[in-house]
Amino acid sequence: MYGYAGHMLKVDLSRGKTKIEPLEKELASLYIGGKGFGAKILYDQMRPRIDPYDPESLLVFATGPVNGLPLSGAAKLCAVFKSPLTEIWGESQCGGFFAPHLKFAGYDAMILYGRSEKPVYITIDDKEIEIRDATHLWGKDSYETEDIIKRDHDEKFQVLSIGPAGENLVRFACINHNKGRQFGRAGGGAVMGSKNLKAIAVRGSGTIEVARPDEFDNFKKELNDRIKERLKSLTEYGTPAIMAATNSTGTLPTRYWTEGEFEGFEEINAEAMKRKLVKRNKACYACAVACGKISKVERGPYAGTEVEGPEYETLFALGSLCGNANLESIAKANEICDRLGLDTISAGNVIAFAMECYEQGILTQKDTEGIELNFGNHEAIITMLKKIAYREGLGAILAEGVRKAAKLIGKGSEKFAVHVKGLEPPGYDPRGLKGVALAYAVSCRGACHVRHMAYRPNLTGSHPFTQEKIDRLSYERQAEIVKELEDFHAIVDSMVLCKFVCLPTVGPILWDELARLYSIVTGIETGKKELLTIAGRINNLVRAFNIREGVGRKDDTLPQRFFNEGLKRGASKGEVVDREKFEKMLDEYYTLRSWTKEGKPVLQ
Ligand code: SF4
């Protein structure tokens, strides 16, 4: 099969056994790869309502047909699992170099299950697979773990690892790679920790064949030319460039979702990063965009900090959301999250939530062990991150994520706890972006920005595929746009391509190019219509998985704050999400998906 390595690797951590199976042709043609493979495997093989930490809970890493090819944006790997944070579908993507090497070693996917009695790590060296003792790695941070594994084996090994947060089952622990890339969201790191699996290292020596090599070379060249034309800002500034758009539209989440504009914007925006921190760009495997930024703090209390980032999502979560305008402290907080293995979005949200509790007197200095947890206290943020990762004091409560922490803290804090289905939102306030309101509510992993990227058409005012005008404050047409974006991204996540080369409104890869690329690589002729059928199959199966876990219309909603409290500052001042109009959007969305009024798909 062109584009595929041809095998799946299964690892039973309870018995210490591995098994290599051929990739089924039907699975590849019906589900493509990545998210599609994950959906089919989790739905068919995972016991309904299983505890995410049960040894039989699955952790799947899956590639798609483009991974391993020398193509911009083809470096991503998809992880799927049942999330310990949301207890529904968990999914995350990570760039870097692991996915190409997994394919070069001969595997399209890895399915991990069971629980080792003692800490272990896995090495995959083409067909040689070993489960090794990781006692010496347990307790180490992810940078140290990666260094030790490379030193003990070979620099060419690509490593996925967890930090202490994953070992300590922090519900939003991430999986790290290449000192700066993460499977950030939904707690995959805690699932690895529950299996006593510290790391996976892979080195491959094979190659991946495409069906039409000459056409592939042309596609690659065209893509790189368009990247130079259309993604200049991403190469120059990286994702922090988004902050100018959110701040000016009054949708930059500030002081725990109460304001939409941050007075410290100029201290933490893309220009400030470029001026104060960024030393050079960094690229994933074969990518011409090179959107990663290597930053270094040279002066002041955080001197010596070195980190890839901060990305926009980190700048908002550990910056404006916490009322923190100290850029160097955000870089430090980012480094701590990466080393200890915390998702920066959830970490920032849970700390900002605790800050609001503290300012309202719900938490006191007795609860915080003397820490003044006011908005803007960057030293407190740094301290709390460590307490969360090691589950110390209040950190043990915050390590549960906002939904569970609010239940444990009580005293009315549940009323302002901001999450959807247990997942804390990224940096786009839905009160000023009505399409994002619907997208957060229906997204398969909770309040997510990348299953649809609905923030882009709403922020740019342009339809993602037709360039028609879109009003970010209107509820009209948002259901249709969210549905098409979710379908588009189901294919992107199954191929598994980077979203930054498939950006709604600018591409360069949109529907036509996506279909062309799939055909060139696999040799199977396809078009938008066929891809939409596959996307519908994948999205329905993921929804069916969530329905089986208890999700229904009651869960496709937003936190009370977004319905009841107007934004206090910025260009979206006074905006709320209107309940009636929201329910109408939801009905429209269900109708477009051919789901019942209760949001249930009718599986074929
Ligand atoms: S655009 Fe950025 S994140 Fe995406 S593959 Fe390229 S370097 Fe990696």
PDB file of N, CA and C in Angstrom, residues 339-417:
ATOM      1  N   ARG A 339       9.242  20.594  31.088  1.00  0.00           N
ATOM      2  CA  ARG A 339      10.113  19.652  31.804  1.00  0.00           C
ATOM      3  C   ARG A 339       9.296  18.694  32.679  1.00  0.00           C
ATOM      4  N   LEU A 340       8.321  19.252  33.424  1.00  0.00           N
ATOM      5  CA  LEU A 340       7.563  18.416  34.367  1.00  0.00           C
ATOM      6  C   LEU A 340       6.413  17.689  33.686  1.00  0.00           C
ATOM      7  N   GLY A 341       6.048  18.158  32.478  1.00  0.00           N
ATOM      8  CA  GLY A 341       5.025  17.446  31.710  1.00  0.00           C
ATOM      9  C   GLY A 341       3.610  17.894  31.996  1.00  0.00           C
ATOM     10  N   LEU A 342       3.373  19.211  31.948  1.00  0.00           N
ATOM     11  CA  LEU A 342       2.025  19.752  32.162  1.00  0.00           C
ATOM     12  C   LEU A 342       1.536  20.423  30.888  1.00  0.00           C
ATOM     13  N   ASP A 343       0.257  20.253  30.575  1.00  0.00           N
ATOM     14  CA  ASP A 343      -0.359  20.986  29.466  1.00  0.00           C
ATOM     15  C   ASP A 343      -0.476  22.448  29.892  1.00  0.00           C
ATOM     16  N   THR A 344       0.123  23.358  29.130  1.00  0.00           N
ATOM     17  CA  THR A 344       0.141  24.763  29.559  1.00  0.00           C
ATOM     18  C   THR A 344      -1.264  25.378  29.565  1.00  0.00           C
ATOM     19  N   ILE A 345      -2.145  24.934  28.648  1.00  0.00           N
ATOM     20  CA  ILE A 345      -3.493  25.535  28.588  1.00  0.00           C
ATOM     21  C   ILE A 345      -4.279  25.183  29.851  1.00  0.00           C
ATOM     22  N   SER A 346      -4.309  23.898  30.197  1.00  0.00           N
ATOM     23  CA  SER A 346      -5.047  23.498  31.401  1.00  0.00           C
ATOM     24  C   SER A 346      -4.377  24.047  32.656  1.00  0.00           C
ATOM     25  N   ALA A 347      -3.033  24.043  32.671  1.00  0.00           N
ATOM     26  CA  ALA A 347      -2.312  24.534  33.855  1.00  0.00           C
ATOM     27  C   ALA A 347      -2.641  26.010  34.104  1.00  0.00           C
ATOM     28  N   GLY A 348      -2.604  26.826  33.037  1.00  0.00           N
ATOM     29  CA  GLY A 348      -2.914  28.250  33.184  1.00  0.00           C
ATOM     30  C   GLY A 348      -4.349  28.451  33.634  1.00  0.00           C
ATOM     31  N   ASN A 349      -5.267  27.671  33.049  1.00  0.00           N
ATOM     32  CA  ASN A 349      -6.683  27.789  33.419  1.00  0.00           C
ATOM     33  C   ASN A 349      -6.912  27.443  34.884  1.00  0.00           C
ATOM     34  N   VAL A 350      -6.297  26.371  35.340  1.00  0.00           N
ATOM     35  CA  VAL A 350      -6.581  25.919  36.707  1.00  0.00           C
ATOM     36  C   VAL A 350      -5.958  26.885  37.730  1.00  0.00           C
ATOM     37  N   ILE A 351      -4.807  27.469  37.367  1.00  0.00           N
ATOM     38  CA  ILE A 351      -4.194  28.454  38.280  1.00  0.00           C
ATOM     39  C   ILE A 351      -5.019  29.746  38.282  1.00  0.00           C
ATOM     40  N   ALA A 352      -5.470  30.182  37.107  1.00  0.00           N
ATOM     41  CA  ALA A 352      -6.297  31.402  37.043  1.00  0.00           C
ATOM     42  C   ALA A 352      -7.615  31.195  37.799  1.00  0.00           C
ATOM     43  N   PHE A 353      -8.166  29.981  37.711  1.00  0.00           N
ATOM     44  CA  PHE A 353      -9.383  29.663  38.467  1.00  0.00           C
ATOM     45  C   PHE A 353      -9.102  29.800  39.973  1.00  0.00           C
ATOM     46  N   ALA A 354      -7.966  29.253  40.415  1.00  0.00           N
ATOM     47  CA  ALA A 354      -7.597  29.352  41.838  1.00  0.00           C
ATOM     48  C   ALA A 354      -7.373  30.814  42.233  1.00  0.00           C
ATOM     49  N   MET A 355      -6.832  31.612  41.300  1.00  0.00           N
ATOM     50  CA  MET A 355      -6.615  33.042  41.586  1.00  0.00           C
ATOM     51  C   MET A 355      -7.955  33.742  41.815  1.00  0.00           C
ATOM     52  N   GLU A 356      -8.939  33.404  40.974  1.00  0.00           N
ATOM     53  CA  GLU A 356     -10.244  34.036  41.196  1.00  0.00           C
ATOM     54  C   GLU A 356     -10.834  33.575  42.538  1.00  0.00           C
ATOM     55  N   CYS A 357     -10.690  32.290  42.850  1.00  0.00           N
ATOM     56  CA  CYS A 357     -11.171  31.787  44.155  1.00  0.00           C
ATOM     57  C   CYS A 357     -10.507  32.569  45.290  1.00  0.00           C
ATOM     58  N   TYR A 358      -9.216  32.831  45.145  1.00  0.00           N
ATOM     59  CA  TYR A 358      -8.456  33.535  46.191  1.00  0.00           C
ATOM     60  C   TYR A 358      -8.936  34.990  46.302  1.00  0.00           C
ATOM     61  N   GLU A 359      -9.111  35.630  45.160  1.00  0.00           N
ATOM     62  CA  GLU A 359      -9.536  37.044  45.194  1.00  0.00           C
ATOM     63  C   GLU A 359     -10.951  37.182  45.743  1.00  0.00           C
ATOM     64  N   GLN A 360     -11.776  36.136  45.552  1.00  0.00           N
ATOM     65  CA  GLN A 360     -13.145  36.182  46.096  1.00  0.00           C
ATOM     66  C   GLN A 360     -13.208  35.721  47.551  1.00  0.00           C
ATOM     67  N   GLY A 361     -12.067  35.287  48.100  1.00  0.00           N
ATOM     68  CA  GLY A 361     -12.041  34.834  49.501  1.00  0.00           C
ATOM     69  C   GLY A 361     -12.482  33.386  49.678  1.00  0.00           C
ATOM     70  N   ILE A 362     -12.689  32.678  48.566  1.00  0.00           N
ATOM     71  CA  ILE A 362     -13.085  31.257  48.654  1.00  0.00           C
ATOM     72  C   ILE A 362     -11.878  30.424  49.082  1.00  0.00           C
ATOM     73  N   LEU A 363     -10.705  30.786  48.566  1.00  0.00           N
ATOM     74  CA  LEU A 363      -9.451  30.194  49.047  1.00  0.00           C
ATOM     75  C   LEU A 363      -8.736  31.257  49.873  1.00  0.00           C
ATOM     76  N   THR A 364      -8.081  30.835  50.935  1.00  0.00           N
ATOM     77  CA  THR A 364      -7.350  31.786  51.783  1.00  0.00           C
ATOM     78  C   THR A 364      -5.878  31.376  51.837  1.00  0.00           C
ATOM     79  N   GLN A 365      -5.090  32.191  52.545  1.00  0.00           N
ATOM     80  CA  GLN A 365      -3.658  31.861  52.656  1.00  0.00           C
ATOM     81  C   GLN A 365      -3.439  30.538  53.384  1.00  0.00           C
ATOM     82  N   LYS A 366      -4.429  30.139  54.187  1.00  0.00           N
ATOM     83  CA  LYS A 366      -4.322  28.831  54.850  1.00  0.00           C
ATOM     84  C   LYS A 366      -4.356  27.723  53.787  1.00  0.00           C
ATOM     85  N   ASP A 367      -5.236  27.904  52.801  1.00  0.00           N
ATOM     86  CA  ASP A 367      -5.337  26.896  51.731  1.00  0.00           C
ATOM     87  C   ASP A 367      -4.104  26.907  50.831  1.00  0.00           C
ATOM     88  N   THR A 368      -3.547  28.109  50.636  1.00  0.00           N
ATOM     89  CA  THR A 368      -2.441  28.224  49.668  1.00  0.00           C
ATOM     90  C   THR A 368      -1.073  28.069  50.340  1.00  0.00           C
ATOM     91  N   GLU A 369      -1.071  27.780  51.634  1.00  0.00           N
ATOM     92  CA  GLU A 369       0.173  27.669  52.415  1.00  0.00           C
ATOM     93  C   GLU A 369       0.991  28.959  52.316  1.00  0.00           C
ATOM     94  N   GLY A 370       0.274  30.077  52.475  1.00  0.00           N
ATOM     95  CA  GLY A 370       0.954  31.374  52.554  1.00  0.00           C
ATOM     96  C   GLY A 370       1.189  32.061  51.217  1.00  0.00           C
ATOM     97  N   ILE A 371       0.841  31.400  50.116  1.00  0.00           N
ATOM     98  CA  ILE A 371       1.079  32.025  48.796  1.00  0.00           C
ATOM     99  C   ILE A 371      -0.010  33.061  48.527  1.00  0.00           C
ATOM    100  N   GLU A 372       0.415  34.262  48.113  1.00  0.00           N
ATOM    101  CA  GLU A 372      -0.568  35.286  47.738  1.00  0.00           C
ATOM    102  C   GLU A 372      -0.963  35.039  46.289  1.00  0.00           C
ATOM    103  N   LEU A 373      -2.100  34.381  46.134  1.00  0.00           N
ATOM    104  CA  LEU A 373      -2.481  33.895  44.806  1.00  0.00           C
ATOM    105  C   LEU A 373      -3.320  34.923  44.041  1.00  0.00           C
ATOM    106  N   ASN A 374      -2.852  36.175  44.049  1.00  0.00           N
ATOM    107  CA  ASN A 374      -3.589  37.220  43.316  1.00  0.00           C
ATOM    108  C   ASN A 374      -3.254  37.174  41.836  1.00  0.00           C
ATOM    109  N   PHE A 375      -4.193  37.664  41.004  1.00  0.00           N
ATOM    110  CA  PHE A 375      -3.903  37.822  39.578  1.00  0.00           C
ATOM    111  C   PHE A 375      -2.636  38.656  39.428  1.00  0.00           C
ATOM    112  N   GLY A 376      -1.780  38.244  38.508  1.00  0.00           N
ATOM    113  CA  GLY A 376      -0.578  39.019  38.211  1.00  0.00           C
ATOM    114  C   GLY A 376       0.645  38.594  39.007  1.00  0.00           C
ATOM    115  N   ASN A 377       0.466  37.741  40.018  1.00  0.00           N
ATOM    116  CA  ASN A 377       1.623  37.325  40.828  1.00  0.00           C
ATOM    117  C   ASN A 377       2.360  36.185  40.113  1.00  0.00           C
ATOM    118  N   HIS A 378       3.377  36.565  39.337  1.00  0.00           N
ATOM    119  CA  HIS A 378       4.039  35.541  38.511  1.00  0.00           C
ATOM    120  C   HIS A 378       4.848  34.558  39.337  1.00  0.00           C
ATOM    121  N   GLU A 379       5.339  35.009  40.491  1.00  0.00           N
ATOM    122  CA  GLU A 379       6.095  34.059  41.330  1.00  0.00           C
ATOM    123  C   GLU A 379       5.162  32.959  41.846  1.00  0.00           C
ATOM    124  N   ALA A 380       3.920  33.350  42.145  1.00  0.00           N
ATOM    125  CA  ALA A 380       2.942  32.363  42.628  1.00  0.00           C
ATOM    126  C   ALA A 380       2.618  31.341  41.534  1.00  0.00           C
ATOM    127  N   ILE A 381       2.587  31.805  40.282  1.00  0.00           N
ATOM    128  CA  ILE A 381       2.306  30.877  39.167  1.00  0.00           C
ATOM    129  C   ILE A 381       3.391  29.805  39.101  1.00  0.00           C
ATOM    130  N   ILE A 382       4.643  30.250  39.183  1.00  0.00           N
ATOM    131  CA  ILE A 382       5.784  29.318  39.103  1.00  0.00           C
ATOM    132  C   ILE A 382       5.700  28.297  40.252  1.00  0.00           C
ATOM    133  N   THR A 383       5.423  28.798  41.453  1.00  0.00           N
ATOM    134  CA  THR A 383       5.338  27.899  42.619  1.00  0.00           C
ATOM    135  C   THR A 383       4.195  26.900  42.452  1.00  0.00           C
ATOM    136  N   MET A 384       3.041  27.397  41.988  1.00  0.00           N
ATOM    137  CA  MET A 384       1.874  26.508  41.877  1.00  0.00           C
ATOM    138  C   MET A 384       2.090  25.418  40.828  1.00  0.00           C
ATOM    139  N   LEU A 385       2.799  25.743  39.746  1.00  0.00           N
ATOM    140  CA  LEU A 385       3.037  24.716  38.713  1.00  0.00           C
ATOM    141  C   LEU A 385       3.775  23.518  39.310  1.00  0.00           C
ATOM    142  N   LYS A 386       4.783  23.828  40.131  1.00  0.00           N
ATOM    143  CA  LYS A 386       5.549  22.725  40.747  1.00  0.00           C
ATOM    144  C   LYS A 386       4.671  21.947  41.723  1.00  0.00           C
ATOM    145  N   LYS A 387       3.851  22.675  42.480  1.00  0.00           N
ATOM    146  CA  LYS A 387       2.966  21.997  43.446  1.00  0.00           C
ATOM    147  C   LYS A 387       1.959  21.091  42.730  1.00  0.00           C
ATOM    148  N   ILE A 388       1.499  21.541  41.562  1.00  0.00           N
ATOM    149  CA  ILE A 388       0.552  20.716  40.792  1.00  0.00           C
ATOM    150  C   ILE A 388       1.252  19.445  40.306  1.00  0.00           C
ATOM    151  N   ALA A 389       2.435  19.614  39.706  1.00  0.00           N
ATOM    152  CA  ALA A 389       3.131  18.451  39.127  1.00  0.00           C
ATOM    153  C   ALA A 389       3.449  17.407  40.189  1.00  0.00           C
ATOM    154  N   TYR A 390       3.767  17.873  41.406  1.00  0.00           N
ATOM    155  CA  TYR A 390       4.120  16.923  42.477  1.00  0.00           C
ATOM    156  C   TYR A 390       2.948  16.670  43.429  1.00  0.00           C
ATOM    157  N   ARG A 391       1.783  17.218  43.101  1.00  0.00           N
ATOM    158  CA  ARG A 391       0.560  17.045  43.902  1.00  0.00           C
ATOM    159  C   ARG A 391       0.785  17.409  45.369  1.00  0.00           C
ATOM    160  N   GLU A 392       1.336  18.596  45.586  1.00  0.00           N
ATOM    161  CA  GLU A 392       1.589  19.057  46.959  1.00  0.00           C
ATOM    162  C   GLU A 392       0.549  20.101  47.356  1.00  0.00           C
ATOM    163  N   GLY A 393      -0.002  19.992  48.563  1.00  0.00           N
ATOM    164  CA  GLY A 393      -0.933  20.990  49.090  1.00  0.00           C
ATOM    165  C   GLY A 393      -2.086  21.247  48.140  1.00  0.00           C
ATOM    166  N   LEU A 394      -2.378  22.546  47.899  1.00  0.00           N
ATOM    167  CA  LEU A 394      -3.455  22.924  46.976  1.00  0.00           C
ATOM    168  C   LEU A 394      -3.211  22.344  45.572  1.00  0.00           C
ATOM    169  N   GLY A 395      -1.945  22.120  45.249  1.00  0.00           N
ATOM    170  CA  GLY A 395      -1.579  21.550  43.945  1.00  0.00           C
ATOM    171  C   GLY A 395      -2.256  20.206  43.698  1.00  0.00           C
ATOM    172  N   ALA A 396      -2.481  19.430  44.757  1.00  0.00           N
ATOM    173  CA  ALA A 396      -3.118  18.114  44.587  1.00  0.00           C
ATOM    174  C   ALA A 396      -4.562  18.277  44.118  1.00  0.00           C
ATOM    175  N   ILE A 397      -5.201  19.366  44.561  1.00  0.00           N
ATOM    176  CA  ILE A 397      -6.588  19.628  44.123  1.00  0.00           C
ATOM    177  C   ILE A 397      -6.584  20.152  42.689  1.00  0.00           C
ATOM    178  N   LEU A 398      -5.685  21.085  42.402  1.00  0.00           N
ATOM    179  CA  LEU A 398      -5.645  21.675  41.058  1.00  0.00           C
ATOM    180  C   LEU A 398      -5.198  20.650  40.011  1.00  0.00           C
ATOM    181  N   ALA A 399      -4.444  19.641  40.440  1.00  0.00           N
ATOM    182  CA  ALA A 399      -3.984  18.581  39.526  1.00  0.00           C
ATOM    183  C   ALA A 399      -5.150  17.780  38.957  1.00  0.00           C
ATOM    184  N   GLU A 400      -6.332  17.944  39.547  1.00  0.00           N
ATOM    185  CA  GLU A 400      -7.517  17.230  39.072  1.00  0.00           C
ATOM    186  C   GLU A 400      -8.187  17.941  37.897  1.00  0.00           C
ATOM    187  N   GLY A 401      -7.716  19.173  37.565  1.00  0.00           N
ATOM    188  CA  GLY A 401      -8.369  19.955  36.513  1.00  0.00           C
ATOM    189  C   GLY A 401      -9.489  20.794  37.109  1.00  0.00           C
ATOM    190  N   VAL A 402      -9.951  21.785  36.332  1.00  0.00           N
ATOM    191  CA  VAL A 402     -10.907  22.771  36.853  1.00  0.00           C
ATOM    192  C   VAL A 402     -12.221  22.125  37.312  1.00  0.00           C
ATOM    193  N   ARG A 403     -12.765  21.197  36.501  1.00  0.00           N
ATOM    194  CA  ARG A 403     -14.087  20.641  36.842  1.00  0.00           C
ATOM    195  C   ARG A 403     -14.061  19.957  38.205  1.00  0.00           C
ATOM    196  N   LYS A 404     -13.091  19.070  38.402  1.00  0.00           N
ATOM    197  CA  LYS A 404     -13.028  18.336  39.665  1.00  0.00           C
ATOM    198  C   LYS A 404     -12.557  19.253  40.799  1.00  0.00           C
ATOM    199  N   ALA A 405     -11.629  20.171  40.501  1.00  0.00           N
ATOM    200  CA  ALA A 405     -11.128  21.087  41.542  1.00  0.00           C
ATOM    201  C   ALA A 405     -12.276  21.937  42.086  1.00  0.00           C
ATOM    202  N   ALA A 406     -13.162  22.396  41.198  1.00  0.00           N
ATOM    203  CA  ALA A 406     -14.290  23.231  41.646  1.00  0.00           C
ATOM    204  C   ALA A 406     -15.204  22.436  42.576  1.00  0.00           C
ATOM    205  N   LYS A 407     -15.389  21.159  42.261  1.00  0.00           N
ATOM    206  CA  LYS A 407     -16.230  20.318  43.135  1.00  0.00           C
ATOM    207  C   LYS A 407     -15.578  20.160  44.498  1.00  0.00           C
ATOM    208  N   LEU A 408     -14.254  19.975  44.507  1.00  0.00           N
ATOM    209  CA  LEU A 408     -13.539  19.771  45.774  1.00  0.00           C
ATOM    210  C   LEU A 408     -13.502  21.062  46.596  1.00  0.00           C
ATOM    211  N   ILE A 409     -13.329  22.202  45.928  1.00  0.00           N
ATOM    212  CA  ILE A 409     -13.244  23.491  46.639  1.00  0.00           C
ATOM    213  C   ILE A 409     -14.641  23.952  47.062  1.00  0.00           C
ATOM    214  N   GLY A 410     -15.634  23.752  46.184  1.00  0.00           N
ATOM    215  CA  GLY A 410     -17.028  24.108  46.507  1.00  0.00           C
ATOM    216  C   GLY A 410     -17.216  25.598  46.752  1.00  0.00           C
ATOM    217  N   LYS A 411     -18.048  25.947  47.720  1.00  0.00           N
ATOM    218  CA  LYS A 411     -18.336  27.332  48.128  1.00  0.00           C
ATOM    219  C   LYS A 411     -18.743  28.207  46.935  1.00  0.00           C
ATOM    220  N   GLY A 412     -19.472  27.632  46.006  1.00  0.00           N
ATOM    221  CA  GLY A 412     -19.973  28.417  44.869  1.00  0.00           C
ATOM    222  C   GLY A 412     -18.993  28.531  43.717  1.00  0.00           C
ATOM    223  N   SER A 413     -17.802  27.947  43.857  1.00  0.00           N
ATOM    224  CA  SER A 413     -16.796  28.104  42.787  1.00  0.00           C
ATOM    225  C   SER A 413     -17.215  27.369  41.510  1.00  0.00           C
ATOM    226  N   GLU A 414     -18.087  26.354  41.639  1.00  0.00           N
ATOM    227  CA  GLU A 414     -18.544  25.634  40.436  1.00  0.00           C
ATOM    228  C   GLU A 414     -19.217  26.596  39.459  1.00  0.00           C
ATOM    229  N   LYS A 415     -19.826  27.672  40.004  1.00  0.00           N
ATOM    230  CA  LYS A 415     -20.587  28.599  39.153  1.00  0.00           C
ATOM    231  C   LYS A 415     -19.694  29.351  38.171  1.00  0.00           C
ATOM    232  N   PHE A 416     -18.438  29.570  38.548  1.00  0.00           N
ATOM    233  CA  PHE A 416     -17.572  30.289  37.599  1.00  0.00           C
ATOM    234  C   PHE A 416     -16.439  29.405  37.045  1.00  0.00           C
ATOM    235  N   ALA A 417     -16.522  28.093  37.307  1.00  0.00           N
ATOM    236  CA  ALA A 417     -15.519  27.175  36.743  1.00  0.00           C
ATOM    237  C   ALA A 417     -15.737  27.076  35.230  1.00  0.00           C
TER     238      ALA A 417
END
